[in-house]
Amino acid sequence: EVQLVESGGGLVQAGGSLRISCAASGFTSDEWAIGWFRQAPGKEREGVSYISNSDGSTYYEDLVKGRFTISSDKAKNTVYLLMNSLKPEDTAVYYCAARSPHFGGIATAQELYDFWGQGTQVTVSS
């Protein structure tokens, strides 16, 4: 069974940086895609950034483009999201989700992901 564990969330001031991690285990295939999603209080969950282990491609939603960087450590099956220039509106619970096996490029739709982590809280103070 695939398990995803997020870590690294916390409280940071506006303009600051934070790196959150998603440690994955239980993959039966070397081909996977992982996405970061977030949900703020009273709002729907939205996509943030995605990475495909199949071809190494990455994608960022407009709200975070230029500020966030997604990367992976294949040896550790861990995906990171480095968040710079944080804004109060980035405050949310951040979830990672995995799709495996996955062949090809980026998967952005939430319904494509089969496995979800428990989430990590990121709070940005003004």
GROMACS .gro file of N, CA and C in nm:
model
  378
    1GLU      N    1   0.084  -0.119   0.000
    1GLU     CA    2   0.000   0.000   0.000
    1GLU      C    3   0.088   0.125   0.000
    2VAL      N    4   0.055   0.218  -0.085
    2VAL     CA    5   0.131   0.342  -0.092
    2VAL      C    6   0.096   0.431   0.026
    3GLN      N    7   0.198   0.483   0.089
    3GLN     CA    8   0.179   0.578   0.199
    3GLN      C    9   0.257   0.704   0.170
    4LEU      N   10   0.198   0.816   0.203
    4LEU     CA   11   0.260   0.946   0.184
    4LEU      C   12   0.260   1.019   0.316
    5VAL      N   13   0.375   1.071   0.353
    5VAL     CA   14   0.387   1.143   0.479
    5VAL      C   15   0.447   1.281   0.451
    6GLU      N   16   0.368   1.385   0.478
    6GLU     CA   17   0.416   1.521   0.461
    6GLU      C   18   0.481   1.569   0.590
    7SER      N   19   0.578   1.657   0.575
    7SER     CA   20   0.642   1.718   0.692
    7SER      C   21   0.699   1.854   0.652
    8GLY      N   22   0.735   1.931   0.753
    8GLY     CA   23   0.803   2.057   0.728
    8GLY      C   24   0.715   2.180   0.734
    9GLY      N   25   0.588   2.163   0.758
    9GLY     CA   26   0.501   2.279   0.768
    9GLY      C   27   0.530   2.357   0.894
   10GLY      N   28   0.472   2.476   0.903
   10GLY     CA   29   0.494   2.558   1.022
   10GLY      C   30   0.447   2.699   1.000
   11LEU      N   31   0.492   2.785   1.090
   11LEU     CA   32   0.457   2.927   1.087
   11LEU      C   33   0.575   3.007   1.035
   12VAL      N   34   0.549   3.093   0.939
   12VAL     CA   35   0.655   3.175   0.881
   12VAL      C   36   0.599   3.314   0.853
   13GLN      N   37   0.684   3.414   0.856
   13GLN     CA   38   0.640   3.550   0.826
   13GLN      C   39   0.631   3.571   0.675
   14ALA      N   40   0.547   3.662   0.637
   14ALA     CA   41   0.534   3.697   0.496
   14ALA      C   42   0.671   3.736   0.440
   15GLY      N   43   0.697   3.685   0.320
   15GLY     CA   44   0.827   3.708   0.258
   15GLY      C   45   0.929   3.600   0.289
   16GLY      N   46   0.898   3.515   0.382
   16GLY     CA   47   0.990   3.410   0.423
   16GLY      C   48   0.980   3.287   0.335
   17SER      N   49   1.055   3.185   0.374
   17SER     CA   50   1.062   3.061   0.297
   17SER      C   51   1.036   2.941   0.387
   18LEU      N   52   0.991   2.835   0.323
   18LEU     CA   53   0.965   2.710   0.394
   18LEU      C   54   0.978   2.597   0.293
   19ARG      N   55   1.032   2.484   0.336
   19ARG     CA   56   1.038   2.368   0.250
   19ARG      C   57   0.960   2.255   0.314
   20ILE      N   58   0.863   2.205   0.241
   20ILE     CA   59   0.786   2.091   0.289
   20ILE      C   60   0.824   1.967   0.209
   21SER      N   61   0.807   1.852   0.272
   21SER     CA   62   0.850   1.725   0.212
   21SER      C   63   0.735   1.627   0.206
   22CYS      N   64   0.744   1.539   0.110
   22CYS     CA   65   0.647   1.429   0.095
   22CYS      C   66   0.727   1.301   0.076
   23ALA      N   67   0.729   1.219   0.180
   23ALA     CA   68   0.801   1.091   0.174
   23ALA      C   69   0.704   0.982   0.133
   24ALA      N   70   0.735   0.916   0.024
   24ALA     CA   71   0.647   0.813  -0.030
   24ALA      C   72   0.706   0.675  -0.008
   25SER      N   73   0.619   0.581   0.020
   25SER     CA   74   0.662   0.441   0.033
   25SER      C   75   0.553   0.350  -0.022
   26GLY      N   76   0.595   0.228  -0.057
   26GLY     CA   77   0.498   0.131  -0.103
   26GLY      C   78   0.472   0.130  -0.252
   27PHE      N   79   0.549   0.212  -0.327
   27PHE     CA   80   0.531   0.209  -0.473
   27PHE      C   81   0.569   0.072  -0.526
   28THR      N   82   0.487   0.019  -0.615
   28THR     CA   83   0.519  -0.107  -0.681
   28THR      C   84   0.573  -0.082  -0.821
   29SER      N   85   0.580   0.043  -0.858
   29SER     CA   86   0.632   0.082  -0.988
   29SER      C   87   0.731   0.196  -0.971
   30ASP      N   88   0.831   0.202  -1.058
   30ASP     CA   89   0.923   0.316  -1.056
   30ASP      C   90   0.865   0.437  -1.127
   31GLU      N   91   0.750   0.420  -1.187
   31GLU     CA   92   0.688   0.529  -1.261
   31GLU      C   93   0.576   0.589  -1.177
   32TRP      N   94   0.596   0.713  -1.136
   32TRP     CA   95   0.494   0.777  -1.052
   32TRP      C   96   0.489   0.927  -1.078
   33ALA      N   97   0.382   0.987  -1.038
   33ALA     CA   98   0.367   1.132  -1.040
   33ALA      C   99   0.319   1.175  -0.902
   34ILE      N  100   0.369   1.288  -0.859
   34ILE     CA  101   0.327   1.344  -0.730
   34ILE      C  102   0.286   1.488  -0.750
   35GLY      N  103   0.179   1.524  -0.685
   35GLY     CA  104   0.131   1.661  -0.690
   35GLY      C  105   0.116   1.717  -0.551
   36TRP      N  106   0.136   1.846  -0.542
   36TRP     CA  107   0.107   1.920  -0.418
   36TRP      C  108  -0.023   1.997  -0.438
   37PHE      N  109  -0.110   1.985  -0.340
   37PHE     CA  110  -0.237   2.055  -0.339
   37PHE      C  111  -0.250   2.127  -0.206
   38ARG      N  112  -0.338   2.225  -0.198
   38ARG     CA  113  -0.358   2.295  -0.072
   38ARG      C  114  -0.504   2.331  -0.054
   39GLN      N  115  -0.542   2.342   0.072
   39GLN     CA  116  -0.678   2.381   0.104
   39GLN      C  117  -0.677   2.480   0.219
   40ALA      N  118  -0.727   2.598   0.190
   40ALA     CA  119  -0.740   2.702   0.291
   40ALA      C  120  -0.877   2.692   0.356
   41PRO      N  121  -0.892   2.743   0.477
   41PRO     CA  122  -1.022   2.736   0.545
   41PRO      C  123  -1.133   2.799   0.460
   42GLY      N  124  -1.241   2.724   0.444
   42GLY     CA  125  -1.355   2.775   0.370
   42GLY      C  126  -1.340   2.774   0.219
   43LYS      N  127  -1.229   2.719   0.171
   43LYS     CA  128  -1.206   2.716   0.026
   43LYS      C  129  -1.190   2.573  -0.023
   44GLU      N  130  -1.207   2.557  -0.152
   44GLU     CA  131  -1.187   2.425  -0.211
   44GLU      C  132  -1.038   2.395  -0.224
   45ARG      N  133  -1.008   2.267  -0.227
   45ARG     CA  134  -0.869   2.227  -0.247
   45ARG      C  135  -0.826   2.263  -0.388
   46GLU      N  136  -0.703   2.314  -0.399
   46GLU     CA  137  -0.653   2.356  -0.531
   46GLU      C  138  -0.514   2.302  -0.556
   47GLY      N  139  -0.481   2.287  -0.681
   47GLY     CA  140  -0.350   2.238  -0.718
   47GLY      C  141  -0.244   2.345  -0.702
   48VAL      N  142  -0.123   2.301  -0.673
   48VAL     CA  143  -0.011   2.394  -0.653
   48VAL      C  144   0.102   2.363  -0.752
   49SER      N  145   0.152   2.240  -0.747
   49SER     CA  146   0.266   2.204  -0.830
   49SER      C  147   0.269   2.053  -0.846
   50TYR      N  148   0.334   2.008  -0.955
   50TYR     CA  149   0.331   1.865  -0.989
   50TYR      C  150   0.465   1.824  -1.047
   51ILE      N  151   0.498   1.695  -1.028
   51ILE     CA  152   0.621   1.642  -1.087
   51ILE      C  153   0.596   1.500  -1.134
   52SER      N  154   0.656   1.467  -1.247
   52SER     CA  155   0.644   1.332  -1.300
   52SER      C  156   0.779   1.265  -1.294
   53ASN      N  157   0.784   1.149  -1.229
   53ASN     CA  158   0.909   1.074  -1.224
   53ASN      C  159   0.938   1.008  -1.358
   54SER      N  160   0.836   0.995  -1.439
   54SER     CA  161   0.850   0.927  -1.567
   54SER      C  162   0.940   1.004  -1.662
   55ASP      N  163   0.918   1.135  -1.671
   55ASP     CA  164   0.998   1.214  -1.764
   55ASP      C  165   1.064   1.334  -1.698
   56GLY      N  166   1.048   1.347  -1.567
   56GLY     CA  167   1.114   1.455  -1.495
   56GLY      C  168   1.049   1.590  -1.510
   57SER      N  169   0.935   1.596  -1.574
   57SER     CA  170   0.871   1.725  -1.598
   57SER      C  171   0.807   1.779  -1.471
   58THR      N  172   0.798   1.910  -1.465
   58THR     CA  173   0.736   1.980  -1.352
   58THR      C  174   0.639   2.085  -1.405
   59TYR      N  175   0.547   2.124  -1.319
   59TYR     CA  176   0.449   2.225  -1.358
   59TYR      C  177   0.405   2.300  -1.235
   60TYR      N  178   0.379   2.430  -1.253
   60TYR     CA  179   0.335   2.514  -1.142
   60TYR      C  180   0.207   2.588  -1.182
   61GLU      N  181   0.116   2.596  -1.088
   61GLU     CA  182  -0.002   2.678  -1.110
   61GLU      C  183   0.039   2.825  -1.103
   62ASP      N  184  -0.038   2.909  -1.169
   62ASP     CA  185  -0.002   3.051  -1.181
   62ASP      C  186   0.019   3.118  -1.046
   63LEU      N  187  -0.059   3.080  -0.946
   63LEU     CA  188  -0.052   3.147  -0.816
   63LEU      C  189   0.085   3.132  -0.749
   64VAL      N  190   0.160   3.030  -0.786
   64VAL     CA  191   0.287   3.004  -0.719
   64VAL      C  192   0.405   3.007  -0.814
   65LYS      N  193   0.379   3.026  -0.940
   65LYS     CA  194   0.486   3.023  -1.039
   65LYS      C  195   0.589   3.131  -1.010
   66GLY      N  196   0.714   3.094  -1.012
   66GLY     CA  197   0.821   3.189  -0.984
   66GLY      C  198   0.856   3.199  -0.837
   67ARG      N  199   0.773   3.144  -0.750
   67ARG     CA  200   0.800   3.149  -0.605
   67ARG      C  201   0.826   3.011  -0.547
   68PHE      N  202   0.760   2.911  -0.599
   68PHE     CA  203   0.773   2.775  -0.547
   68PHE      C  204   0.856   2.690  -0.642
   69THR      N  205   0.928   2.593  -0.587
   69THR     CA  206   1.007   2.500  -0.667
   69THR      C  207   0.983   2.358  -0.618
   70ILE      N  208   0.944   2.271  -0.709
   70ILE     CA  209   0.923   2.131  -0.675
   70ILE      C  210   1.044   2.051  -0.721
   71SER      N  211   1.084   1.955  -0.641
   71SER     CA  212   1.198   1.871  -0.677
   71SER      C  213   1.180   1.734  -0.613
   72SER      N  214   1.264   1.641  -0.655
   72SER     CA  215   1.252   1.507  -0.600
   72SER      C  216   1.387   1.445  -0.576
   73ASP      N  217   1.392   1.359  -0.479
   73ASP     CA  218   1.509   1.277  -0.451
   73ASP      C  219   1.463   1.134  -0.478
   74LYS      N  220   1.498   1.083  -0.594
   74LYS     CA  221   1.447   0.952  -0.635
   74LYS      C  222   1.495   0.841  -0.542
   75ALA      N  223   1.618   0.855  -0.493
   75ALA     CA  224   1.671   0.751  -0.405
   75ALA      C  225   1.590   0.740  -0.277
   76LYS      N  226   1.534   0.852  -0.234
   76LYS     CA  227   1.457   0.853  -0.109
   76LYS      C  228   1.306   0.850  -0.136
   77ASN      N  229   1.266   0.850  -0.263
   77ASN     CA  230   1.123   0.858  -0.297
   77ASN      C  231   1.057   0.973  -0.222
   78THR      N  232   1.124   1.086  -0.223
   78THR     CA  233   1.076   1.204  -0.152
   78THR      C  234   1.066   1.321  -0.248
   79VAL      N  235   0.958   1.393  -0.237
   79VAL     CA  236   0.936   1.512  -0.318
   79VAL      C  237   0.932   1.632  -0.225
   80TYR      N  238   0.997   1.739  -0.268
   80TYR     CA  239   1.005   1.860  -0.187
   80TYR      C  240   0.931   1.974  -0.258
   81LEU      N  241   0.882   2.065  -0.176
   81LEU     CA  242   0.827   2.189  -0.230
   81LEU      C  243   0.891   2.303  -0.153
   82LEU      N  244   0.979   2.375  -0.221
   82LEU     CA  245   1.043   2.491  -0.162
   82LEU      C  246   0.958   2.613  -0.192
   83MET      N  247   0.916   2.679  -0.088
   83MET     CA  248   0.825   2.792  -0.103
   83MET      C  249   0.895   2.919  -0.060
   84ASN      N  250   0.918   3.008  -0.154
   84ASN     CA  251   0.982   3.136  -0.128
   84ASN      C  252   0.881   3.249  -0.140
   85SER      N  253   0.918   3.363  -0.088
   85SER     CA  254   0.833   3.484  -0.098
   85SER      C  255   0.689   3.452  -0.057
   86LEU      N  256   0.676   3.387   0.055
   86LEU     CA  257   0.544   3.344   0.099
   86LEU      C  258   0.455   3.462   0.132
   87LYS      N  259   0.327   3.444   0.104
   87LYS     CA  260   0.226   3.546   0.128
   87LYS      C  261   0.121   3.491   0.225
   88PRO      N  262   0.052   3.577   0.295
   88PRO     CA  263  -0.054   3.527   0.385
   88PRO      C  264  -0.157   3.441   0.312
   89GLU      N  265  -0.182   3.469   0.187
   89GLU     CA  266  -0.278   3.390   0.112
   89GLU      C  267  -0.228   3.251   0.076
   90ASP      N  268  -0.101   3.221   0.106
   90ASP     CA  269  -0.049   3.086   0.089
   90ASP      C  270  -0.083   2.998   0.210
   91THR      N  271  -0.141   3.058   0.313
   91THR     CA  272  -0.178   2.982   0.431
   91THR      C  273  -0.281   2.875   0.396
   92ALA      N  274  -0.250   2.751   0.430
   92ALA     CA  275  -0.338   2.639   0.396
   92ALA      C  276  -0.279   2.510   0.452
   93VAL      N  277  -0.359   2.406   0.446
   93VAL     CA  278  -0.306   2.272   0.467
   93VAL      C  279  -0.258   2.222   0.331
   94TYR      N  280  -0.133   2.180   0.327
   94TYR     CA  281  -0.074   2.133   0.203
   94TYR      C  282  -0.072   1.980   0.202
   95TYR      N  283  -0.123   1.924   0.095
   95TYR     CA  284  -0.131   1.780   0.079
   95TYR      C  285  -0.046   1.736  -0.040
   96CYS      N  286   0.021   1.623  -0.026
   96CYS     CA  287   0.080   1.563  -0.144
   96CYS      C  288  -0.006   1.443  -0.182
   97ALA      N  289  -0.007   1.416  -0.311
   97ALA     CA  290  -0.084   1.305  -0.365
   97ALA      C  291   0.000   1.234  -0.470
   98ALA      N  292  -0.022   1.104  -0.483
   98ALA     CA  293   0.058   1.024  -0.575
   98ALA      C  294  -0.029   0.944  -0.669
   99ARG      N  295   0.027   0.925  -0.785
   99ARG     CA  296  -0.037   0.841  -0.887
   99ARG      C  297   0.071   0.744  -0.935
  100SER      N  298   0.043   0.614  -0.919
  100SER     CA  299   0.140   0.514  -0.961
  100SER      C  300   0.070   0.383  -0.992
  101PRO      N  301   0.100   0.319  -1.105
  101PRO     CA  302   0.200   0.366  -1.200
  101PRO      C  303   0.150   0.484  -1.282
  102HIS      N  304   0.246   0.563  -1.329
  102HIS     CA  305   0.212   0.678  -1.411
  102HIS      C  306   0.314   0.688  -1.522
  103PHE      N  307   0.266   0.697  -1.642
  103PHE     CA  308   0.355   0.704  -1.758
  103PHE      C  309   0.328   0.834  -1.831
  104GLY      N  310   0.433   0.906  -1.859
  104GLY     CA  311   0.416   1.029  -1.934
  104GLY      C  312   0.439   1.151  -1.850
  105GLY      N  313   0.376   1.261  -1.891
  105GLY     CA  314   0.403   1.389  -1.830
  105GLY      C  315   0.319   1.419  -1.708
  106ILE      N  316   0.289   1.546  -1.695
  106ILE     CA  317   0.228   1.598  -1.574
  106ILE      C  318   0.081   1.559  -1.562
  107ALA      N  319   0.042   1.531  -1.439
  107ALA     CA  320  -0.100   1.509  -1.408
  107ALA      C  321  -0.143   1.620  -1.313
  108THR      N  322  -0.239   1.701  -1.354
  108THR     CA  323  -0.282   1.813  -1.271
  108THR      C  324  -0.417   1.792  -1.205
  109ALA      N  325  -0.499   1.706  -1.260
  109ALA     CA  326  -0.634   1.689  -1.207
  109ALA      C  327  -0.631   1.605  -1.080
  110GLN      N  328  -0.700   1.652  -0.977
  110GLN     CA  329  -0.700   1.585  -0.848
  110GLN      C  330  -0.753   1.441  -0.860
  111GLU      N  331  -0.850   1.424  -0.947
  111GLU     CA  332  -0.913   1.292  -0.957
  111GLU      C  333  -0.821   1.186  -1.016
  112LEU      N  334  -0.708   1.229  -1.072
  112LEU     CA  335  -0.612   1.133  -1.127
  112LEU      C  336  -0.525   1.071  -1.018
  113TYR      N  337  -0.525   1.130  -0.901
  113TYR     CA  338  -0.436   1.084  -0.795
  113TYR      C  339  -0.508   0.982  -0.706
  114ASP      N  340  -0.438   0.873  -0.680
  114ASP     CA  341  -0.496   0.760  -0.608
  114ASP      C  342  -0.466   0.762  -0.458
  115PHE      N  343  -0.357   0.824  -0.421
  115PHE     CA  344  -0.312   0.819  -0.283
  115PHE      C  345  -0.286   0.961  -0.232
  116TRP      N  346  -0.325   0.984  -0.106
  116TRP     CA  347  -0.313   1.116  -0.047
  116TRP      C  348  -0.249   1.107   0.091
  117GLY      N  349  -0.171   1.209   0.123
  117GLY     CA  350  -0.115   1.220   0.257
  117GLY      C  351  -0.212   1.287   0.351
  118GLN      N  352  -0.170   1.301   0.475
  118GLN     CA  353  -0.257   1.357   0.578
  118GLN      C  354  -0.252   1.510   0.583
  119GLY      N  355  -0.154   1.569   0.516
  119GLY     CA  356  -0.145   1.714   0.510
  119GLY      C  357  -0.052   1.773   0.614
  120THR      N  358   0.001   1.889   0.583
  120THR     CA  359   0.085   1.963   0.676
  120THR      C  360   0.043   2.111   0.670
  121GLN      N  361   0.029   2.172   0.786
  121GLN     CA  362  -0.020   2.309   0.794
  121GLN      C  363   0.092   2.408   0.766
  122VAL      N  364   0.065   2.501   0.677
  122VAL     CA  365   0.155   2.613   0.651
  122VAL      C  366   0.079   2.740   0.682
  123THR      N  367   0.134   2.819   0.772
  123THR     CA  368   0.071   2.944   0.811
  123THR      C  369   0.168   3.059   0.787
  124VAL      N  370   0.123   3.157   0.711
  124VAL     CA  371   0.206   3.273   0.679
  124VAL      C  372   0.145   3.394   0.746
  125SER      N  373   0.220   3.456   0.836
  125SER     CA  374   0.170   3.572   0.909
  125SER      C  375   0.209   3.700   0.836
  126SER      N  376   0.123   3.798   0.848
  126SER     CA  377   0.149   3.926   0.779
  126SER      C  378   0.229   4.021   0.865
   0.00000   0.00000   0.00000
